[in-house]
PDB file of C-alpha atoms in Angstrom:
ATOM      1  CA  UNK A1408       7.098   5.531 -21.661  1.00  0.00           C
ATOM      2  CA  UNK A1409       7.923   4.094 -18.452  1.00  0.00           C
ATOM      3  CA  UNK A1410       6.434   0.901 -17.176  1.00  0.00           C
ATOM      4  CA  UNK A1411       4.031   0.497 -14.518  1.00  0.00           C
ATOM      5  CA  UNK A1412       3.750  -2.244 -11.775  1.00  0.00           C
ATOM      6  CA  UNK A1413       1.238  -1.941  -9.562  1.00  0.00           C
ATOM      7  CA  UNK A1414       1.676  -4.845  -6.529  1.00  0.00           C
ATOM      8  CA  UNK A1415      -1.174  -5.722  -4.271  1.00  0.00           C
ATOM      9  CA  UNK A1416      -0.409  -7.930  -1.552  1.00  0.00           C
ATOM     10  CA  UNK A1417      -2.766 -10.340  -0.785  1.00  0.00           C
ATOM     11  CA  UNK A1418      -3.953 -13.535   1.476  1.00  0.00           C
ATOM     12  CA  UNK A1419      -7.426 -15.186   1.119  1.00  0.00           C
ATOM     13  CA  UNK A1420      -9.925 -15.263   4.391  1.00  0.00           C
ATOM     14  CA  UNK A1421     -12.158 -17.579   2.179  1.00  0.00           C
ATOM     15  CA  UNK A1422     -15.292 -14.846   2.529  1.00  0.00           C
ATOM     16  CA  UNK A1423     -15.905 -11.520   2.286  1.00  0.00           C
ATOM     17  CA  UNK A1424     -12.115 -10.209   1.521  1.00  0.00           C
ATOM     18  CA  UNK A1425     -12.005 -12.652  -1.258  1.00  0.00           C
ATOM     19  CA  UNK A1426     -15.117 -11.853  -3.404  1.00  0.00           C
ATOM     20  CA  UNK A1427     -14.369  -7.756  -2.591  1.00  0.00           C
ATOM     21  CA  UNK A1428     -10.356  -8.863  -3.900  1.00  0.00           C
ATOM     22  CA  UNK A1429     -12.128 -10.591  -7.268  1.00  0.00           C
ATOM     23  CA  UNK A1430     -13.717  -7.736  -8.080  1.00  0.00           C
ATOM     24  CA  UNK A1431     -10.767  -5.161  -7.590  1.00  0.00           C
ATOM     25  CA  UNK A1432      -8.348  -7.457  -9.383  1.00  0.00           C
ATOM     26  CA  UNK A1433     -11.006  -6.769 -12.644  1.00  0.00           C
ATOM     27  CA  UNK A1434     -11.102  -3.086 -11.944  1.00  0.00           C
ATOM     28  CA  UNK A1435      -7.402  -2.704 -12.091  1.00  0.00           C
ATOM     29  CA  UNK A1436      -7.832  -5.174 -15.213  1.00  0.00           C
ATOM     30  CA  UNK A1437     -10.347  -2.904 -17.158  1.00  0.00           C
ATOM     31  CA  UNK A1438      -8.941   0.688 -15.778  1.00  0.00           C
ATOM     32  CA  UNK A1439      -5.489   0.304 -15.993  1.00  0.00           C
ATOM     33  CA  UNK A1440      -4.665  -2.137 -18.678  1.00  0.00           C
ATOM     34  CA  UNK A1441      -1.282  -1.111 -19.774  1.00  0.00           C
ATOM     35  CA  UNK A1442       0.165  -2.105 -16.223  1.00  0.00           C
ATOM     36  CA  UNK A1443       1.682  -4.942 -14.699  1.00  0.00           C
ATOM     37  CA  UNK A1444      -0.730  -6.006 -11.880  1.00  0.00           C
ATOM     38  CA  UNK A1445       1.448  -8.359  -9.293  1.00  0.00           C
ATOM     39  CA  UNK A1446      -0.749 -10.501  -7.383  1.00  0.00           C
ATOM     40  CA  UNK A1447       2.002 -10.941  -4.357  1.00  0.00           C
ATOM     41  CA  UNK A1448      -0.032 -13.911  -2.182  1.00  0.00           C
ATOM     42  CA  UNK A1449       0.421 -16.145   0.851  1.00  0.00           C
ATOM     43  CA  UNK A1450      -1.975 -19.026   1.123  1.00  0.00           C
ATOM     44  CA  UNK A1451      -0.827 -20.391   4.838  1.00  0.00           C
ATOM     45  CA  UNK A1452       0.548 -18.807   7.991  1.00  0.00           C
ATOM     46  CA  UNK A1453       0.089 -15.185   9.256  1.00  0.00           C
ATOM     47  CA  UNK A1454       0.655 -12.591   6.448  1.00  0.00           C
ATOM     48  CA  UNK A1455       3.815 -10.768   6.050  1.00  0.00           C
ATOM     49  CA  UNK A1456       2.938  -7.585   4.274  1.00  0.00           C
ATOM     50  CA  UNK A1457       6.773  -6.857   3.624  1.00  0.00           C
ATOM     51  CA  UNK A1458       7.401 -10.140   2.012  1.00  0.00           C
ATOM     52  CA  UNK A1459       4.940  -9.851  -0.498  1.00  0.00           C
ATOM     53  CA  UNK A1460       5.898  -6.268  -1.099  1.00  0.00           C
ATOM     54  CA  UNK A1461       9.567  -7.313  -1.592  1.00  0.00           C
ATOM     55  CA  UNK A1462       9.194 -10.522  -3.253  1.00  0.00           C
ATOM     56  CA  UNK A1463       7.397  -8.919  -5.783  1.00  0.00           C
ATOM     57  CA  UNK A1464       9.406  -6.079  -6.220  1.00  0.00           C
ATOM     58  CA  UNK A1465      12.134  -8.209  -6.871  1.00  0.00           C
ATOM     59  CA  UNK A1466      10.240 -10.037  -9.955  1.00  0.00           C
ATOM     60  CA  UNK A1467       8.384  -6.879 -10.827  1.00  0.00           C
ATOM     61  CA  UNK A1468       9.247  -5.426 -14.365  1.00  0.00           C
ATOM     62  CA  UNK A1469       8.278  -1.931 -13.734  1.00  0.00           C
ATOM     63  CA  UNK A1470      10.271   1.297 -13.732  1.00  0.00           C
ATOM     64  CA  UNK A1471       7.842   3.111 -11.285  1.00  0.00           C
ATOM     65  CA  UNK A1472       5.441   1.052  -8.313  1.00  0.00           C
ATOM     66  CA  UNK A1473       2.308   1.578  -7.252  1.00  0.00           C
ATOM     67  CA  UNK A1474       2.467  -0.194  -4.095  1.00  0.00           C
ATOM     68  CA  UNK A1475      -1.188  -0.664  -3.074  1.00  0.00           C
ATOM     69  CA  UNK A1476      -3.557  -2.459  -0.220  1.00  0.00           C
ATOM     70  CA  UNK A1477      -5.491  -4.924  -2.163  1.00  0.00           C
ATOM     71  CA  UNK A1478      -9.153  -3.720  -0.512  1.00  0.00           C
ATOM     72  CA  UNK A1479      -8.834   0.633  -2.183  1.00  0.00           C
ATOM     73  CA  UNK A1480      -9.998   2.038  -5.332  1.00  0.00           C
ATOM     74  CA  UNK A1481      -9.434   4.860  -6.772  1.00  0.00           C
ATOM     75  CA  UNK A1482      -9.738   7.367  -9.768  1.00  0.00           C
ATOM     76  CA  UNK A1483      -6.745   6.299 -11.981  1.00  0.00           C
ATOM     77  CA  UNK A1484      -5.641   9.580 -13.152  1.00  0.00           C
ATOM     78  CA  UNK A1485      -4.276  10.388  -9.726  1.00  0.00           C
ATOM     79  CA  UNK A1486      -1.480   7.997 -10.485  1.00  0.00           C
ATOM     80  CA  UNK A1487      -0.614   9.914 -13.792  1.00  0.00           C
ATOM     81  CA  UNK A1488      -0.851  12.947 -11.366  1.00  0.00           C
ATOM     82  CA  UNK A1489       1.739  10.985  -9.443  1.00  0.00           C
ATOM     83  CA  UNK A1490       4.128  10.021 -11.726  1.00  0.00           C
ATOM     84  CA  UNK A1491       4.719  13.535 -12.704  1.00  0.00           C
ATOM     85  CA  UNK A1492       6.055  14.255  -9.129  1.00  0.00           C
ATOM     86  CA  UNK A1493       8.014  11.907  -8.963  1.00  0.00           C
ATOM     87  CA  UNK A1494      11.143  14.290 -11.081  1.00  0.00           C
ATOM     88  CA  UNK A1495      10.684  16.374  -8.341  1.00  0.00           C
ATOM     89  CA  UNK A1496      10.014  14.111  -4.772  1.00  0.00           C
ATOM     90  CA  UNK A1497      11.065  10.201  -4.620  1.00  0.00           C
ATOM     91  CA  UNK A1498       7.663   9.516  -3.438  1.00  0.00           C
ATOM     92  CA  UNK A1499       4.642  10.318  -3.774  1.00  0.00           C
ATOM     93  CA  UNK A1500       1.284   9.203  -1.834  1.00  0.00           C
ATOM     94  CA  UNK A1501      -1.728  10.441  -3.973  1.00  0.00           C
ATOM     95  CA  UNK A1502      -4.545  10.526  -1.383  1.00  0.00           C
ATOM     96  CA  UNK A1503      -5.067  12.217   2.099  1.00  0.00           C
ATOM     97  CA  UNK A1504      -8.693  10.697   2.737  1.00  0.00           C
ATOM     98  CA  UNK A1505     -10.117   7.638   2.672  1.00  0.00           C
ATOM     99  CA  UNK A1506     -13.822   6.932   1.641  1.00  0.00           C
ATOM    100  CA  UNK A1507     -14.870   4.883   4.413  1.00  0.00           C
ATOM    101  CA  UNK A1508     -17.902   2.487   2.437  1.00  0.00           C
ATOM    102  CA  UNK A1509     -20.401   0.532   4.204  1.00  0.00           C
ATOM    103  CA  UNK A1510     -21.004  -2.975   4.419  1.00  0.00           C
ATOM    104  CA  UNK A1511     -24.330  -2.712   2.315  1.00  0.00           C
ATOM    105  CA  UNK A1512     -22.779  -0.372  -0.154  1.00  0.00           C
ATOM    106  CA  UNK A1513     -19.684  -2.465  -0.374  1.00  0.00           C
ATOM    107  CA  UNK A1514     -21.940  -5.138  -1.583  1.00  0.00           C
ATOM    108  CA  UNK A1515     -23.989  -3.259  -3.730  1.00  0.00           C
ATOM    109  CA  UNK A1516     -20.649  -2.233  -5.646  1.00  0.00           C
ATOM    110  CA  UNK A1517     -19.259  -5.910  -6.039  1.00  0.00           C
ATOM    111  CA  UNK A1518     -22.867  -6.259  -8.038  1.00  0.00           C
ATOM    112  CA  UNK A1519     -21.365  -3.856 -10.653  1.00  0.00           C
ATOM    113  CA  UNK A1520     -18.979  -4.083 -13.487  1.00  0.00           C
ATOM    114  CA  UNK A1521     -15.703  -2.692 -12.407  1.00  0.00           C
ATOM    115  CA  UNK A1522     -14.462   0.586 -13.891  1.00  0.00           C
ATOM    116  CA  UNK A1523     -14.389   4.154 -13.850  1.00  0.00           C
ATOM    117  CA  UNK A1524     -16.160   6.304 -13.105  1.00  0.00           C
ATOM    118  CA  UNK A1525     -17.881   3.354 -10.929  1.00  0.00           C
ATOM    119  CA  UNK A1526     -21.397   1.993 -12.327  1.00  0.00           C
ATOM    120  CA  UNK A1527     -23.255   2.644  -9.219  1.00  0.00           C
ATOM    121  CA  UNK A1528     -23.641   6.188  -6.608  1.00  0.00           C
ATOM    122  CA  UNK A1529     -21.750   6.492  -3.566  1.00  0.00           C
ATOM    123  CA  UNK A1530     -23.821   7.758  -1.280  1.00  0.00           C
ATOM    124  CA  UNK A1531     -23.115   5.305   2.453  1.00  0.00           C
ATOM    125  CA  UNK A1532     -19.736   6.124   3.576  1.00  0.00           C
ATOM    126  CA  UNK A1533     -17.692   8.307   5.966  1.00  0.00           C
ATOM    127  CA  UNK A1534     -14.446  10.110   5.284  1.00  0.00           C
ATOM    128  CA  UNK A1535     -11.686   9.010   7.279  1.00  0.00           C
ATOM    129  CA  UNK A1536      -9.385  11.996   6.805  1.00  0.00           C
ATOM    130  CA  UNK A1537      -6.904  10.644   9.950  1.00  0.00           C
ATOM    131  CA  UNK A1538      -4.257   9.716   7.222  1.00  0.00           C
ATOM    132  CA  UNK A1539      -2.518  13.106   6.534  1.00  0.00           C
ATOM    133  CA  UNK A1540       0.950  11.576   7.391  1.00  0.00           C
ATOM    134  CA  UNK A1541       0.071   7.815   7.810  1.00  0.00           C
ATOM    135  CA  UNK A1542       2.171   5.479   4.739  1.00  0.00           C
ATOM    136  CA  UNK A1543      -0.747   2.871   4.486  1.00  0.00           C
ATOM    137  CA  UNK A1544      -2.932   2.283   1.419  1.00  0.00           C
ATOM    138  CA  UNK A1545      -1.307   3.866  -1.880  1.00  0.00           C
ATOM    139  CA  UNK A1546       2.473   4.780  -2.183  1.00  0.00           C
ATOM    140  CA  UNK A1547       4.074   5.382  -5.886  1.00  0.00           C
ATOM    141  CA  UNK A1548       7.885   5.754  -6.616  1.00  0.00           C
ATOM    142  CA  UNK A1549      10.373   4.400  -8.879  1.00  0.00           C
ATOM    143  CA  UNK A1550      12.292   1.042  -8.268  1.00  0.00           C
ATOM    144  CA  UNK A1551      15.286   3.039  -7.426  1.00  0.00           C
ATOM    145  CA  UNK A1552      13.670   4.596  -4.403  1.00  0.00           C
ATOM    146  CA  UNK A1553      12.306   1.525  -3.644  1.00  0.00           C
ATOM    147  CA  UNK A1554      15.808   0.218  -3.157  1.00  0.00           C
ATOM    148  CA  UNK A1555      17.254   3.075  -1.731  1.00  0.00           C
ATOM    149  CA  UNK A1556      14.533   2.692   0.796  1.00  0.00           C
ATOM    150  CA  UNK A1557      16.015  -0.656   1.880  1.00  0.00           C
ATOM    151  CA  UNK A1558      12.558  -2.423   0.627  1.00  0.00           C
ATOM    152  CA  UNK A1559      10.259  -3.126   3.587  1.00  0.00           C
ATOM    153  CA  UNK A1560      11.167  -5.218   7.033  1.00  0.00           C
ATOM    154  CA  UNK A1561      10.015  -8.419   6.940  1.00  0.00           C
ATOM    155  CA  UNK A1562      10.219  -8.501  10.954  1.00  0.00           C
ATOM    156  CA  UNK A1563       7.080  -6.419  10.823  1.00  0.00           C
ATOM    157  CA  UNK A1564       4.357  -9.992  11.037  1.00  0.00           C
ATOM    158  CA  UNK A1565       0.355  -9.898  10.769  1.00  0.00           C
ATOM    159  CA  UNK A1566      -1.292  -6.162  10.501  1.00  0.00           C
ATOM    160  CA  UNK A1567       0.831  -3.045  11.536  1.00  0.00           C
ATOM    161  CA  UNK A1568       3.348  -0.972  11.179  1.00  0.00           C
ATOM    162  CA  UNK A1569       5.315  -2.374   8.315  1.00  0.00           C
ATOM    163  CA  UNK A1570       3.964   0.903   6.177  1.00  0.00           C
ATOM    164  CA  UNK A1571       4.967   3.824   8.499  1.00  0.00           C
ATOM    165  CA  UNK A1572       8.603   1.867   9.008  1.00  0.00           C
ATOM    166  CA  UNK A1573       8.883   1.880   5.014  1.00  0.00           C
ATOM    167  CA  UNK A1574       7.615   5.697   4.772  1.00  0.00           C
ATOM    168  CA  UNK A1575      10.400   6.388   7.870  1.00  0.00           C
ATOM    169  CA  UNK A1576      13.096   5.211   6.290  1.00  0.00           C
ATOM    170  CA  UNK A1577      12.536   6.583   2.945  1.00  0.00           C
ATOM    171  CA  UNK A1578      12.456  10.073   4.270  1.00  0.00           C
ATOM    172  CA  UNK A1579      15.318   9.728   5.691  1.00  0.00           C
ATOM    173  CA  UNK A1580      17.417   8.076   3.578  1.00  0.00           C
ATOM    174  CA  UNK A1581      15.517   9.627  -0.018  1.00  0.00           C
ATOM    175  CA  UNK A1582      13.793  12.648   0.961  1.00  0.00           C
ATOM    176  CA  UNK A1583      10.224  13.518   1.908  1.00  0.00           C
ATOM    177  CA  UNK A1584       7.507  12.320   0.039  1.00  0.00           C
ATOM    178  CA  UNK A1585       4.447  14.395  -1.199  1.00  0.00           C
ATOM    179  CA  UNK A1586       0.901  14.438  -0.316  1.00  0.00           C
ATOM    180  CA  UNK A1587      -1.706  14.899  -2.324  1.00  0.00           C
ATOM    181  CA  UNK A1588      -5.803  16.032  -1.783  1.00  0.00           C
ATOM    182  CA  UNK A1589      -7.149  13.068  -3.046  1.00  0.00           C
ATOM    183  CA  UNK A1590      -9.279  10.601  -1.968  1.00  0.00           C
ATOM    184  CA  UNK A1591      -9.198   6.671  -2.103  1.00  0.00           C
ATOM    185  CA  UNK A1592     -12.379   4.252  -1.652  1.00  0.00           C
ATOM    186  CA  UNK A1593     -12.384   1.336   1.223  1.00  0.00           C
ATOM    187  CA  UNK A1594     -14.217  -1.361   0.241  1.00  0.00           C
ATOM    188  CA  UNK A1595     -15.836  -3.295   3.747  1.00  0.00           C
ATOM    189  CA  UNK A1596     -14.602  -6.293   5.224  1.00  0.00           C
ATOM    190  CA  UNK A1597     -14.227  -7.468   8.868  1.00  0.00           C
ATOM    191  CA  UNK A1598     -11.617  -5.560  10.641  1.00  0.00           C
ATOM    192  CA  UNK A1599      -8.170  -5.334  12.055  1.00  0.00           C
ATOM    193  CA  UNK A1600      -6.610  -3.181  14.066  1.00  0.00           C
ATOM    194  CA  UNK A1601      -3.646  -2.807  16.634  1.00  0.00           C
ATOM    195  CA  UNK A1602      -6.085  -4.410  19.148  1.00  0.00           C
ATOM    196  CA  UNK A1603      -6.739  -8.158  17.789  1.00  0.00           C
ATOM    197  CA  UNK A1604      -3.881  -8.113  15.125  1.00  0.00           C
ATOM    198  CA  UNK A1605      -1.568 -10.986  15.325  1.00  0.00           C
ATOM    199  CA  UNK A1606       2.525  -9.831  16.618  1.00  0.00           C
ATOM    200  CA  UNK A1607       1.043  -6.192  17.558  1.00  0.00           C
ATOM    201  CA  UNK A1608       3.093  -5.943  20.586  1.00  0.00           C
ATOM    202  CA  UNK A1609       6.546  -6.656  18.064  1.00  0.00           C
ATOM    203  CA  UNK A1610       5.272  -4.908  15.565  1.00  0.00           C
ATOM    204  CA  UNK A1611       4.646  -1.702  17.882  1.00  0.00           C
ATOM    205  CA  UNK A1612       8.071  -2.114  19.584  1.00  0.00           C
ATOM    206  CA  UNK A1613       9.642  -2.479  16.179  1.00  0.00           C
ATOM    207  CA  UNK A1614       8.112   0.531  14.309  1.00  0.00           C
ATOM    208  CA  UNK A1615       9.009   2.916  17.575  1.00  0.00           C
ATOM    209  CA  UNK A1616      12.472   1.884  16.734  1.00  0.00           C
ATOM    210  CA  UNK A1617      12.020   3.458  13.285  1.00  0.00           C
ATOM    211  CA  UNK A1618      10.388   6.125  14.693  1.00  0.00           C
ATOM    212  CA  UNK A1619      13.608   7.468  16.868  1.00  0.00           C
ATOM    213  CA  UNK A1620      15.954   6.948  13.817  1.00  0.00           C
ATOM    214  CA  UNK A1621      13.826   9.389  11.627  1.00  0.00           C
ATOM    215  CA  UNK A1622      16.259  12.363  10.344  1.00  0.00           C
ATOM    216  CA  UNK A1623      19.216   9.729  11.075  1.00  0.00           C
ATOM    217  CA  UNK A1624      20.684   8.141   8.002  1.00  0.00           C
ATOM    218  CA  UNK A1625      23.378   6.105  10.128  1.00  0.00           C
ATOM    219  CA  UNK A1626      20.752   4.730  12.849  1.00  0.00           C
ATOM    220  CA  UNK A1627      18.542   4.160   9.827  1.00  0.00           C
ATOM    221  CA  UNK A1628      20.686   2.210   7.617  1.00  0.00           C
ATOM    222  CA  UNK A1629      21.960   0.243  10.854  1.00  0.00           C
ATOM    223  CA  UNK A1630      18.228  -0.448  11.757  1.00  0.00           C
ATOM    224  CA  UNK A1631      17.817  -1.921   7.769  1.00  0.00           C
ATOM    225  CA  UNK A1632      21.365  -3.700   8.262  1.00  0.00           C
ATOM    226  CA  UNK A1633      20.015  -5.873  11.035  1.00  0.00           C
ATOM    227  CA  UNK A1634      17.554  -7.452   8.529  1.00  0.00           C
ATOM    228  CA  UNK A1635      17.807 -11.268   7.387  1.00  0.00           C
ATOM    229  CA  UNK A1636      17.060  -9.838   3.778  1.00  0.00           C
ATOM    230  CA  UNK A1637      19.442  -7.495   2.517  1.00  0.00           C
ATOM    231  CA  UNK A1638      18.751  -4.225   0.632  1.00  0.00           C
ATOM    232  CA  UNK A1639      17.284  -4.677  -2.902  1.00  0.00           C
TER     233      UNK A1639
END
């Protein structure tokens, strides 16, 4: 049986983020035991997204990842739907829409032991279904792709980007991915978007760059080459 590693990355905000964080850590603890659950954090300094993603790739024992944002749940058989795919696609992202929860609902679920199904009714959200070909939130594929991939660009700083730059270039260097009609859960917390993110104007620049090498393994490889970190 292969080995799991799921990797959240993760940095503290000291409030809401954190207690939501506790209580998915112990949900991934209780539902999905038999993985490896990679904590990849940064306690000072604007996050980097990709260099948690590839630092713990590179320490993660795992045959397949589940590379996930450290603020989703999710029904845990749609990995083992997942990992099926993956003989046929080199990646495979098992959601198309993401349960939007409230503030008040958030909290009401952080009151609950964590599992699944969840101990208390869902019944304050909205469905964000916007993420039909977005590469944020919940990717799964094996090491190899992961590597083939060229890891994610650690130019990508703060909030943006760095996930639809890492789904690029895995297209077109591995193949397309597939999509499945699932649905994730968003737990609240203050947000962050491409308005008041930190490097948005790089980031943006940056991820249009990946954007015009799509379908072009030689422009995408050269776009990976220029990189201070090399390929996995």
């Amino acid at each position: 049986m292969k080995k799991i590693s799921i990797i959240l990355p993760y940095q503290s905000d000291n409030g809401p983020r954190d207690k939501a964080f506790s209580w998915v850590k112990k949900f991934y603890e209780a539902t999905m035991p038999e993985a490896e659950l990679i904590i990849s954090s940064q306690k000072n300094g604007t996050i980097n997204v990709s260099h948690a993603f590839n630092n713990a790739a590179e320490t993660a024992a795992g045959d397949i990842f589940v590379l996930a944002d450290a603020d989703i749940i999710y029904n845990p058989a749609i990995l083992d739907e997942a990992i099926k795919l993956l003989e046929k696609y080199p990646c495979v992202i098992p959601f198309r829409g993401v349960v939007d929860l409230s503030q008040d609902k958030t909290n009401k679920l952080l009151e609950t032991e964590p599992n699944w199904p969840l101990n208390t009714t869902i019944d304050d959200y909205s469905i964000d279904n916007k993420y039909g070909s977005f590469g944020g939130k919940l990717k799964v594929m094996s090491r190899e792709t992961y590597k083939a991939a060229g890891g994610f660009d650690e130019r990508f700083v703060g909030w943006g980007g760095e996930d639809d730059a890492f789904i690029y270039a895995l297209k077109t260097l591995c193949g397309p991915f597939k999509k499945l009609e699932n649905q994730v859960i968003h737990l609240w917390h203050p947000k962050i978007n491409w308005y008041n993110a930190p490097n948005a104007k790089d980031n943006r620049s940056l991820l249009k760059r990946y954007n015009r090498a799509i379908g072009n393994k030689e422009d995408m490889l050269k776009l990976i080459s220029e990189r201070k970190r090399p390929i996995l």
